[in-house]
Short mmCIF file of C-alpha atoms and ligand atoms in Angstrom, two decimals:
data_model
loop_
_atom_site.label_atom_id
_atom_site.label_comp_id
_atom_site.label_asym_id
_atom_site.label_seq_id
_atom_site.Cartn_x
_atom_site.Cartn_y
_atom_site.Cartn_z
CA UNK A 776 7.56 -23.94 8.17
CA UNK A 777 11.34 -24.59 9.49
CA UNK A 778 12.14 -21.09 9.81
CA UNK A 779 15.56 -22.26 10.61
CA UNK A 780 16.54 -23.49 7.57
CA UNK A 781 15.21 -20.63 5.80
CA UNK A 782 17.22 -18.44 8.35
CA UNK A 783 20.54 -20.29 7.89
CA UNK A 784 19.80 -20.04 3.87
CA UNK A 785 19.90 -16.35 4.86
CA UNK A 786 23.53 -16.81 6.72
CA UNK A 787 21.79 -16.27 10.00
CA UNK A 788 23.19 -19.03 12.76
CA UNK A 789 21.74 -17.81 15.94
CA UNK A 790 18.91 -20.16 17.14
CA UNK A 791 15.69 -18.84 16.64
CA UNK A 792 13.99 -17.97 19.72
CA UNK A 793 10.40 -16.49 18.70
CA UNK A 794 8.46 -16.32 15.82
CA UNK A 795 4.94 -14.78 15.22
CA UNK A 796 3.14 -14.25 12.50
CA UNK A 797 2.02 -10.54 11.41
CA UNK A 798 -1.21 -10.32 10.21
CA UNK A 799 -1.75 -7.11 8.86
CA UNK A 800 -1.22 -7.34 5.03
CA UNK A 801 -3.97 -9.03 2.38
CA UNK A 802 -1.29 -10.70 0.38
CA UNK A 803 1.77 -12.06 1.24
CA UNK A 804 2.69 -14.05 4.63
CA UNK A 805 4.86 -12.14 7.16
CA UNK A 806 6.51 -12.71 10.33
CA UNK A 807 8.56 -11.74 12.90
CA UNK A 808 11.59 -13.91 13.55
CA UNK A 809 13.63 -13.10 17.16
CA UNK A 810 16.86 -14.77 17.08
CA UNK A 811 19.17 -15.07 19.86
CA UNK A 812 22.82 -13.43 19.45
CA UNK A 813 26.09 -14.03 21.15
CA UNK A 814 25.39 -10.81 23.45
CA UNK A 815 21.86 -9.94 22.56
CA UNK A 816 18.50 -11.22 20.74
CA UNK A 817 18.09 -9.44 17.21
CA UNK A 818 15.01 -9.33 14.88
CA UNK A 819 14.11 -10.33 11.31
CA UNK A 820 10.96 -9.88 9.26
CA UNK A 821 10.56 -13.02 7.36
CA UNK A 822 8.28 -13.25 4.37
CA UNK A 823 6.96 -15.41 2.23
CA UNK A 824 6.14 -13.82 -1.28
CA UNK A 825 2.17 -14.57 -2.71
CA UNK A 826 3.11 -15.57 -6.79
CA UNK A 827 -0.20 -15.98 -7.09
CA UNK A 828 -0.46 -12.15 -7.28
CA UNK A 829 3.39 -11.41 -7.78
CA UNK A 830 4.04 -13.91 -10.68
CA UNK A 831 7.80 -12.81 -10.72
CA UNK A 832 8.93 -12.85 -7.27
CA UNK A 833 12.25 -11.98 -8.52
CA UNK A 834 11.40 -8.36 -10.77
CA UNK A 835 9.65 -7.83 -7.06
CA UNK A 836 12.91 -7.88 -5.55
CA UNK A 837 14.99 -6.20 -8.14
CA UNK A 838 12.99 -2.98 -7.52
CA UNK A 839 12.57 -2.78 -4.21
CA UNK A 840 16.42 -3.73 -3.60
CA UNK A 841 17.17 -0.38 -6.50
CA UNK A 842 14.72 1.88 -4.80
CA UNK A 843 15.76 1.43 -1.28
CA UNK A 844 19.32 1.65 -2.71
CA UNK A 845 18.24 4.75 -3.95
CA UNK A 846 16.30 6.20 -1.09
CA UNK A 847 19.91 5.02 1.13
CA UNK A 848 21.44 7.44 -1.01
CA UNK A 849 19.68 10.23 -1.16
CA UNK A 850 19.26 10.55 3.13
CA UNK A 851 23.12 9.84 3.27
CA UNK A 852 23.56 12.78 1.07
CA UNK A 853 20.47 14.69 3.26
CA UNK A 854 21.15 13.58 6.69
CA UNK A 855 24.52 11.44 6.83
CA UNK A 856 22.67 8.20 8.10
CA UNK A 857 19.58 5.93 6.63
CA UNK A 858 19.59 4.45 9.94
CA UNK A 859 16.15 2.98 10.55
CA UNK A 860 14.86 5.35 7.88
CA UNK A 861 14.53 2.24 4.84
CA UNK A 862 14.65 -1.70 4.83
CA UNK A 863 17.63 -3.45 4.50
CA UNK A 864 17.03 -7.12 2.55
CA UNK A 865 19.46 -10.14 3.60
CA UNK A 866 21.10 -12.24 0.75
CA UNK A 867 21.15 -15.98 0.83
CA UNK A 868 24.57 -17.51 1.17
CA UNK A 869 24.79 -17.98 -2.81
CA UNK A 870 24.42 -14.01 -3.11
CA UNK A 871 20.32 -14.15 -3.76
CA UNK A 872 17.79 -11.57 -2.28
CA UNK A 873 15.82 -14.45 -1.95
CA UNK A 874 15.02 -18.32 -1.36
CA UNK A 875 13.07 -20.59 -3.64
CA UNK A 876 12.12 -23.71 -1.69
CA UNK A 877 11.59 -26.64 -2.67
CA UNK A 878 7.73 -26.25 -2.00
CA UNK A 879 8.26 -23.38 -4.49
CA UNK A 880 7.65 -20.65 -2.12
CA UNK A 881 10.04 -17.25 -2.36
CA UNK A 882 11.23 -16.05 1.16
CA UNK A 883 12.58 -12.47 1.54
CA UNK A 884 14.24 -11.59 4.91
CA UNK A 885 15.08 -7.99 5.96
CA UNK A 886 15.98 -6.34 9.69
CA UNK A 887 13.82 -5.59 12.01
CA UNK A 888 13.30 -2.02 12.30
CA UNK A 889 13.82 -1.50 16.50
CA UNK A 890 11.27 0.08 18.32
CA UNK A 891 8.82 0.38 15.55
CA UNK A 892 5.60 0.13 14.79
CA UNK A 893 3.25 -0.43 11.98
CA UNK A 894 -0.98 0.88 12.82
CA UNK A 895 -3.94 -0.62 11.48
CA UNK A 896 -5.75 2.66 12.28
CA UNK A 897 -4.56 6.21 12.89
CA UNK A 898 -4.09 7.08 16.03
CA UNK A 899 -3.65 10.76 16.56
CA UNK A 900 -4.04 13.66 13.79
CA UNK A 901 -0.69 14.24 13.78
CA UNK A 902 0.48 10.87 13.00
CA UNK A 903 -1.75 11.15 9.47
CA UNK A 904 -0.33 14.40 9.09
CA UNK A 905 3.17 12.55 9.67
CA UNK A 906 2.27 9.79 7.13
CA UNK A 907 1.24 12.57 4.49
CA UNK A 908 4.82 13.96 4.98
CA UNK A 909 6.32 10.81 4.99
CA UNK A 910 4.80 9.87 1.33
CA UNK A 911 5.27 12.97 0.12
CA UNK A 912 8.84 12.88 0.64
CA UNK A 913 9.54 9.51 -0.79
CA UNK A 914 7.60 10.48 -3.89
CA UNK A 915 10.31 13.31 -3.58
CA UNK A 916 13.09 11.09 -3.27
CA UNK A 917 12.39 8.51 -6.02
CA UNK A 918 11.88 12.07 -8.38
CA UNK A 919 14.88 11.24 -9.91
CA UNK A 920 15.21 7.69 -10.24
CA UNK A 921 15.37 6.02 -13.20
CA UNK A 922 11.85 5.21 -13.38
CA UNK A 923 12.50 3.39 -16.83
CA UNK A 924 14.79 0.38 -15.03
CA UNK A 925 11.18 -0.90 -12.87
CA UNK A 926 9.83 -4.04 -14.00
CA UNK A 927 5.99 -3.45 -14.24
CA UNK A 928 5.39 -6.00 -11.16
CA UNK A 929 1.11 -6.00 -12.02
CA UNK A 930 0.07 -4.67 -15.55
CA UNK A 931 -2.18 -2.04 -14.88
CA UNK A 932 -2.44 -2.03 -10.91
CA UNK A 933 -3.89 1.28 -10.79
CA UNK A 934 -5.71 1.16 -13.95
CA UNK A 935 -9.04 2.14 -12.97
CA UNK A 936 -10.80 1.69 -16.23
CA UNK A 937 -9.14 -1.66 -16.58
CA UNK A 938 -10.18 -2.67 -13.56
CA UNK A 939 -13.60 -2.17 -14.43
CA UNK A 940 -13.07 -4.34 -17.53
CA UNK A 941 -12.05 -7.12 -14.80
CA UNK A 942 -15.45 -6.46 -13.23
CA UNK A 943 -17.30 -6.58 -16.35
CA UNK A 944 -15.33 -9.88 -17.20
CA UNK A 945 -16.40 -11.32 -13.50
CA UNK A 946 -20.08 -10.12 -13.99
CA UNK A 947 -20.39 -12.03 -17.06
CA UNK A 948 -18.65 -15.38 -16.09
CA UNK A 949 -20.27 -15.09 -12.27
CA UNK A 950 -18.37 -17.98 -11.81
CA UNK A 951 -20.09 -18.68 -8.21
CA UNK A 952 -23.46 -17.74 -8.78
CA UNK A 953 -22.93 -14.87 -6.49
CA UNK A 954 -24.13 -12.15 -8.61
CA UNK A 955 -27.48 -12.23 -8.04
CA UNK A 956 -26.79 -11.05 -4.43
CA UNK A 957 -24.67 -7.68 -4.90
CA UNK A 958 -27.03 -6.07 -7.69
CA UNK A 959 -27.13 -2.59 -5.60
CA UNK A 960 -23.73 -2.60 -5.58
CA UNK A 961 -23.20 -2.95 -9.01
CA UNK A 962 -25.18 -0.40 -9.99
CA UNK A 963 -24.03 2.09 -7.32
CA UNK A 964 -20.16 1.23 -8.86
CA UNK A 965 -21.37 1.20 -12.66
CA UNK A 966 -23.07 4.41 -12.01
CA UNK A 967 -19.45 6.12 -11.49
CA UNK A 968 -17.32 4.55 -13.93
CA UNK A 969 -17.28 7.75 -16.05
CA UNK A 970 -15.77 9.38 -12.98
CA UNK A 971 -12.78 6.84 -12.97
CA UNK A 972 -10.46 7.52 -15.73
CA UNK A 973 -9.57 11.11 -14.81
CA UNK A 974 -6.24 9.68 -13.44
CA UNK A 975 -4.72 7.28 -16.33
CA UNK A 976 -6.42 10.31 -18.73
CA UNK A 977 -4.21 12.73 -17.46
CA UNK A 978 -1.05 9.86 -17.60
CA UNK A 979 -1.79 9.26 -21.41
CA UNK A 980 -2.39 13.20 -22.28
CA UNK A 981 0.38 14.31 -20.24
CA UNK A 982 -1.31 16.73 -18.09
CA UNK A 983 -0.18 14.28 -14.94
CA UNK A 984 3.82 13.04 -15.07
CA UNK A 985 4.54 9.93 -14.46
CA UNK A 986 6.34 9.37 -11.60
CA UNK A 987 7.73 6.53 -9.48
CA UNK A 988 4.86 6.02 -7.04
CA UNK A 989 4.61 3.14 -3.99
CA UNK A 990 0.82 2.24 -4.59
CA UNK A 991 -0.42 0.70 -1.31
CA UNK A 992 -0.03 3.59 0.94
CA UNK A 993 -2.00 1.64 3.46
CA UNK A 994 -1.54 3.51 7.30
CA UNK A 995 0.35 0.39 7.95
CA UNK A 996 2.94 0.39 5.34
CA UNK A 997 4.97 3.10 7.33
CA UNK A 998 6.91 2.25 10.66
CA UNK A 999 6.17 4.65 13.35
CA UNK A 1000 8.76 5.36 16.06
CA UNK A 1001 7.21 3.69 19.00
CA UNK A 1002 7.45 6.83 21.51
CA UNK A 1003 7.92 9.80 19.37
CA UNK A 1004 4.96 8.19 16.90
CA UNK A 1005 7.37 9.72 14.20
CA UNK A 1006 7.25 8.45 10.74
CA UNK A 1007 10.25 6.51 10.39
CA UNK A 1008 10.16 4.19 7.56
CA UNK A 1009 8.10 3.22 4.61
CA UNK A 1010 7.84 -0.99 4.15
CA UNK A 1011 5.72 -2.72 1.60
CA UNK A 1012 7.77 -1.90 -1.60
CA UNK A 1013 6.47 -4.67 -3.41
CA UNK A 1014 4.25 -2.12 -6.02
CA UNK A 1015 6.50 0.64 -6.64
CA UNK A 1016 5.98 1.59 -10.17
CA UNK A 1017 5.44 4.61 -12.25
CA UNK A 1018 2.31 6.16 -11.69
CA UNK A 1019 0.59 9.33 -10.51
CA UNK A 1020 1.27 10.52 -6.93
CA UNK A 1021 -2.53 10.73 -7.13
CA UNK A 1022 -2.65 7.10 -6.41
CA UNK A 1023 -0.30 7.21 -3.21
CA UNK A 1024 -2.17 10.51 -1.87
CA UNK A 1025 -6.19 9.07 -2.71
CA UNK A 1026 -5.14 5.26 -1.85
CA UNK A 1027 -3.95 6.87 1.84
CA UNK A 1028 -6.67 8.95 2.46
CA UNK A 1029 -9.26 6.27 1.33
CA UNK A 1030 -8.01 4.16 4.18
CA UNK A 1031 -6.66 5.95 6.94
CA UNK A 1032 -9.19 8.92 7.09
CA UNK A 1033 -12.09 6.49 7.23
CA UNK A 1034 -13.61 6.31 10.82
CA UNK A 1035 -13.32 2.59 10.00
CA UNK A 1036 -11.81 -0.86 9.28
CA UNK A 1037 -11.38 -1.38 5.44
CA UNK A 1038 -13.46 -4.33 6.17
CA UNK A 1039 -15.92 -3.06 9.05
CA UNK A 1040 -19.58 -4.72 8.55
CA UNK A 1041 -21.41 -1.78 10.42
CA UNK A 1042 -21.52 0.66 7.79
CA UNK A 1043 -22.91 3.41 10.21
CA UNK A 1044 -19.26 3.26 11.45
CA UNK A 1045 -17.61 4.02 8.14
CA UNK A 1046 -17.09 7.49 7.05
CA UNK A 1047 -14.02 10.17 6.09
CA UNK A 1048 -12.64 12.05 8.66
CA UNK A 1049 -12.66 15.80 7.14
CA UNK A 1050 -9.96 16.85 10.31
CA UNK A 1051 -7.98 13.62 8.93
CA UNK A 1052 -8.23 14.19 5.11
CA UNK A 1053 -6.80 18.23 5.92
CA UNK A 1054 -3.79 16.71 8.53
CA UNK A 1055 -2.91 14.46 5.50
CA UNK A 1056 -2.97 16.96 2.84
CA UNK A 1057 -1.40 19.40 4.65
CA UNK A 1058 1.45 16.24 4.94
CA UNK A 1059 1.57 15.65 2.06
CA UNK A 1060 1.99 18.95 0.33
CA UNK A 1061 5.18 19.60 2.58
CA UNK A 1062 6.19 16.07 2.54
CA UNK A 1063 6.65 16.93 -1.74
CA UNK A 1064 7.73 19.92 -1.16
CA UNK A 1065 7.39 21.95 -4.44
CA UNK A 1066 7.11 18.89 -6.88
CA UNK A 1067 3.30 18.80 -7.19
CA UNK A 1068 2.25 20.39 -10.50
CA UNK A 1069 -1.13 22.26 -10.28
CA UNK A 1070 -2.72 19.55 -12.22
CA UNK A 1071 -1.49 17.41 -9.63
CA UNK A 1072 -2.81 19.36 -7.35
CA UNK A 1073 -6.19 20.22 -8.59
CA UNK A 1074 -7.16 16.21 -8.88
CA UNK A 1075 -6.39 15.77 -4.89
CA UNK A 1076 -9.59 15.23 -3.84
CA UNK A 1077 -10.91 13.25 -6.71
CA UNK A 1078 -8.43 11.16 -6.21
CA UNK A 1079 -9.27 9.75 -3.08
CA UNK A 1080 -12.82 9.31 -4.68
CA UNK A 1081 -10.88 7.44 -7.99
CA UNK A 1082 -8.74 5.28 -5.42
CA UNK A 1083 -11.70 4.02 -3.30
CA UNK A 1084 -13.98 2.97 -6.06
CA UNK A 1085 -11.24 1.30 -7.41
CA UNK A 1086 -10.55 -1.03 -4.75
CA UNK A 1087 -14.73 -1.24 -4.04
CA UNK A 1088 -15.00 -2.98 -7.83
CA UNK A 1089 -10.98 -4.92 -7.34
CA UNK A 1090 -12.98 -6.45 -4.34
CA UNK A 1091 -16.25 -6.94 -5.53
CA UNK A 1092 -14.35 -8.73 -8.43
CA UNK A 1093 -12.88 -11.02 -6.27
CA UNK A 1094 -15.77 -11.54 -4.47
CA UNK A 1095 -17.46 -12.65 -7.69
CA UNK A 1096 -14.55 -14.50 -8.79
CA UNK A 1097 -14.88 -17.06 -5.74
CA UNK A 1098 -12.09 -15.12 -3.79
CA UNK A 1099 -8.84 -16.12 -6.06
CA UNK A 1100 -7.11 -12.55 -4.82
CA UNK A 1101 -7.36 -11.25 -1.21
CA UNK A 1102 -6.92 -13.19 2.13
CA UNK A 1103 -10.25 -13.83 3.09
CA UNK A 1104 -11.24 -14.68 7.27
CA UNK A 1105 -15.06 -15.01 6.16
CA UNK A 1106 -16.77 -16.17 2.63
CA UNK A 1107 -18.58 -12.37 2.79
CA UNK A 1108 -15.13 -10.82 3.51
CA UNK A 1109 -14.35 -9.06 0.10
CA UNK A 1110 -18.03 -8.33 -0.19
CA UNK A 1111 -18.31 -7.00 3.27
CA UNK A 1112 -14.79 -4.93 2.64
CA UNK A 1113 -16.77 -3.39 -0.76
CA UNK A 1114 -19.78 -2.14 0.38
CA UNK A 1115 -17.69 0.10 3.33
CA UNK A 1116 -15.62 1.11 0.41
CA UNK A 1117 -18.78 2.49 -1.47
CA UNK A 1118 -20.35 3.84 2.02
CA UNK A 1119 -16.84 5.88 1.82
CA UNK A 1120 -18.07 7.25 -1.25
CA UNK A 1121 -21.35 7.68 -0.15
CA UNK A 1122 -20.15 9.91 2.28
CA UNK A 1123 -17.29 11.53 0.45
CA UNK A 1124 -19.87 12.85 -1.89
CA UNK A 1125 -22.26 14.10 1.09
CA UNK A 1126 -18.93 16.53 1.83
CA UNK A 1127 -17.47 16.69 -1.33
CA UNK A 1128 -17.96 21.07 -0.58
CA UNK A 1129 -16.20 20.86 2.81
CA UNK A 1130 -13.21 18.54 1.62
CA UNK A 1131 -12.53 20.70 -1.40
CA UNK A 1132 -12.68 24.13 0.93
CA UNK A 1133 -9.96 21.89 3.04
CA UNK A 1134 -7.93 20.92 0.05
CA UNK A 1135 -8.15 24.71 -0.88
CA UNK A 1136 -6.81 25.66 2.10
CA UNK A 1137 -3.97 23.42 2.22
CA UNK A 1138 -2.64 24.37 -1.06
CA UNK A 1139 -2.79 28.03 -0.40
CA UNK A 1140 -0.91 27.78 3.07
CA UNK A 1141 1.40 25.77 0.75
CA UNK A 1142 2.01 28.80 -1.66
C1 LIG B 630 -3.33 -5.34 -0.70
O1 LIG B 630 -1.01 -6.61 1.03
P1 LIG B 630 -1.56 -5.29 1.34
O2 LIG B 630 -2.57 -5.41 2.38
O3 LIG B 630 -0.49 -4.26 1.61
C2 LIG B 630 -3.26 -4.90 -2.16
C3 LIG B 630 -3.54 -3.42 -2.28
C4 LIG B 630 -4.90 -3.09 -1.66
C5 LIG B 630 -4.91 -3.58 -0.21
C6 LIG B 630 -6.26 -3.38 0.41
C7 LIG B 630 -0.48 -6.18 -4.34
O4 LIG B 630 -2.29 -4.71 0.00
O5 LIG B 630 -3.57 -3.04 -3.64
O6 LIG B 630 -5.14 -1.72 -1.70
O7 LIG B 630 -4.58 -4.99 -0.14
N1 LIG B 630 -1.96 -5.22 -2.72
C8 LIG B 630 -1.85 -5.85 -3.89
O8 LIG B 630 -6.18 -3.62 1.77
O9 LIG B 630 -2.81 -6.14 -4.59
MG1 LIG B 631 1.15 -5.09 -0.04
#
């Protein structure tokens, strides 16, 4: 990769000094580019954009660079400064958020935030309870944005019926011969379907407005403030799209309140955190202020049930598939990442009294 040519494509002269790769997401490739300035070194995120899974690299771009716009916009007005509070995306030299290669890849560049920090796992309560505020607030934020002007970057991404209609589809082709293997956990996912359309239900009837959501809100798509552990900033913008803030809260919860890895093999480790699920709730619910409807509200929990068997049959599916989708590090790795999704559930439904006496409680401090 000459990193250097992509920088300069960016108008960005200095030499490059450092670069290491970031490992944390699934799809795209990221990394973090130190460059050295006339007085002092400076920092760039440099990615390069999966169109295997984003087949329009530029609609990606569009929307993220009118939703940050946005969010700029709306902390000006709140707190006079955006100041490590949203990304900032370069433009090539021809004007371009981004850079087609020659090799056809897209590259996106955009500062580095200083003195951040992005966690695979939650570290304290209070820093889910910060991460619950800090996607409540951007739903909050993005309220009135002209949700009509996205591009629809993945036809039904949170689709949970759908997606089952992908698993079906993967079942019947077993296109590696691997479904022999994974019977119990077809059953165990087929045996909940019926549970899984509550969300888009409510979308179609109305009883859940559409709103412009972020959809991966993986732990590590927010920058924490390195000392203060203050959410600072939310990255990964590459799925915002109208949806239900049901899919931002239950996608959260189903990965940073588990007592595990998304992909840990020892499923005795792998269960939800009731102290965690309450610190993001409670988060949350202040975080969006007074924009939650009731029938937002009441689907909280089920959510986070909806959300993780969702992404238990989107990896079985890929498993199946021969592993098109995900980054893999082992040939069991989207297998191994389903099965601790469904031991989530597993165990969700062993509490399913105490975590809706928690989510109770939240909403009536909220009141
Ligand atoms: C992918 O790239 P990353 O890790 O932020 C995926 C999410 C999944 C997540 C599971 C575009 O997100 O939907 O929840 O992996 N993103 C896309 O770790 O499919
Ligand atoms: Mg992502």
């Amino acid at each position: 990769m000459d990193f250097q040519q992509i920088a300069s494509c960016f108008g960005i002269t200095d030499p490059i000094v450092a670069q290491v790769e970031i490992h944390s997401g699934n799809i795209n490739r990221t990394y973090l580019i130190t460059v050295q300035g006339e007085d002092k070194e400076r920092q760039y995120v440099f990615q390069r954009i999966n169109s295997y899974v984003f087949k329009k690299p530029q609609a990606v771009m569009a929307n993220i660079l009118n939703v940050t716009e946005h969010i700029k916009k709306k902390l000006l007005e709140e707190t006079g400064s955006y100041d490590r509070r949203v990304l900032s995306f370069l433009r090539t030299t021809d004007g371009k958020p981004y850079y087609y290669t020659s090799q056809r890849h897209f590259w996106r560049v955009y500062e580095y935030v200083d003195n951040s920090h992005a966690y695979d796992r939650v570290q304290t309560p209070q820093q889910f309870y910060e991460a619950g505020y800090a996607f409540g607030e951007f739903q909050g934020w993005l309220s009135d944005f002209p949700a009509e002007t996205l591009y629809t970057i993945i036809p039904h991404f949170h689709d949970t019926p759908v997606r089952y209609q992908d698993l079906y589809a993967a079942l019947e082709r077993d296109a590696d011969g691997r479904c022999a293997g994974v019977q119990a956990e077809i059953e165990f996912l087929l045996s909940r379907e019926n549970e899984c359309s509550i969300l888009m239900d409510g979308l179609r009837d109305g009883t859940l407005p559409w709103r412009v959501t972020h959809n991966d809100t993986k732990i590590n798509n927010i920058l924490f403030d390195k000392d203060s552990l203050e959410a600072i900033c939310i990255i990964d913008l590459d799925t915002v799209m109208p949806g239900t803030s049901l899919f931002d809260f239950g996608d959260a919860v189903r990965f940073g309140a588990s007592t595990a890895a998304e992909d840990e093999r020892d499923l005795d480790k792998v269960s939800l955190d009731v102290g965690l699920y309450e610190q993001f709730t409670r988060g949350f619910l202040k975080g969006a202020d007074d924009l939650l409807k009731n029938s937002e509200e009441d689907l909280l929990l089920q959510s986070v049930k909806v959300m993780t068997l969702e992404l238990a049959v989107r990896f079985l599916t890929d498993y199946l598939n021969g592993d098109l989708y995900f980054k893999i590090n082992s040939p069991d790795h989207n297998l191994v990442r389903a099965r601790a999704q469904i031991r989530l559930v597993q165990d969700m439904e062993a509490k399913w009294e105490q975590l809706s006496e928690i989510t109770r409680r939240c909403r009536a401090e909220m009141a």
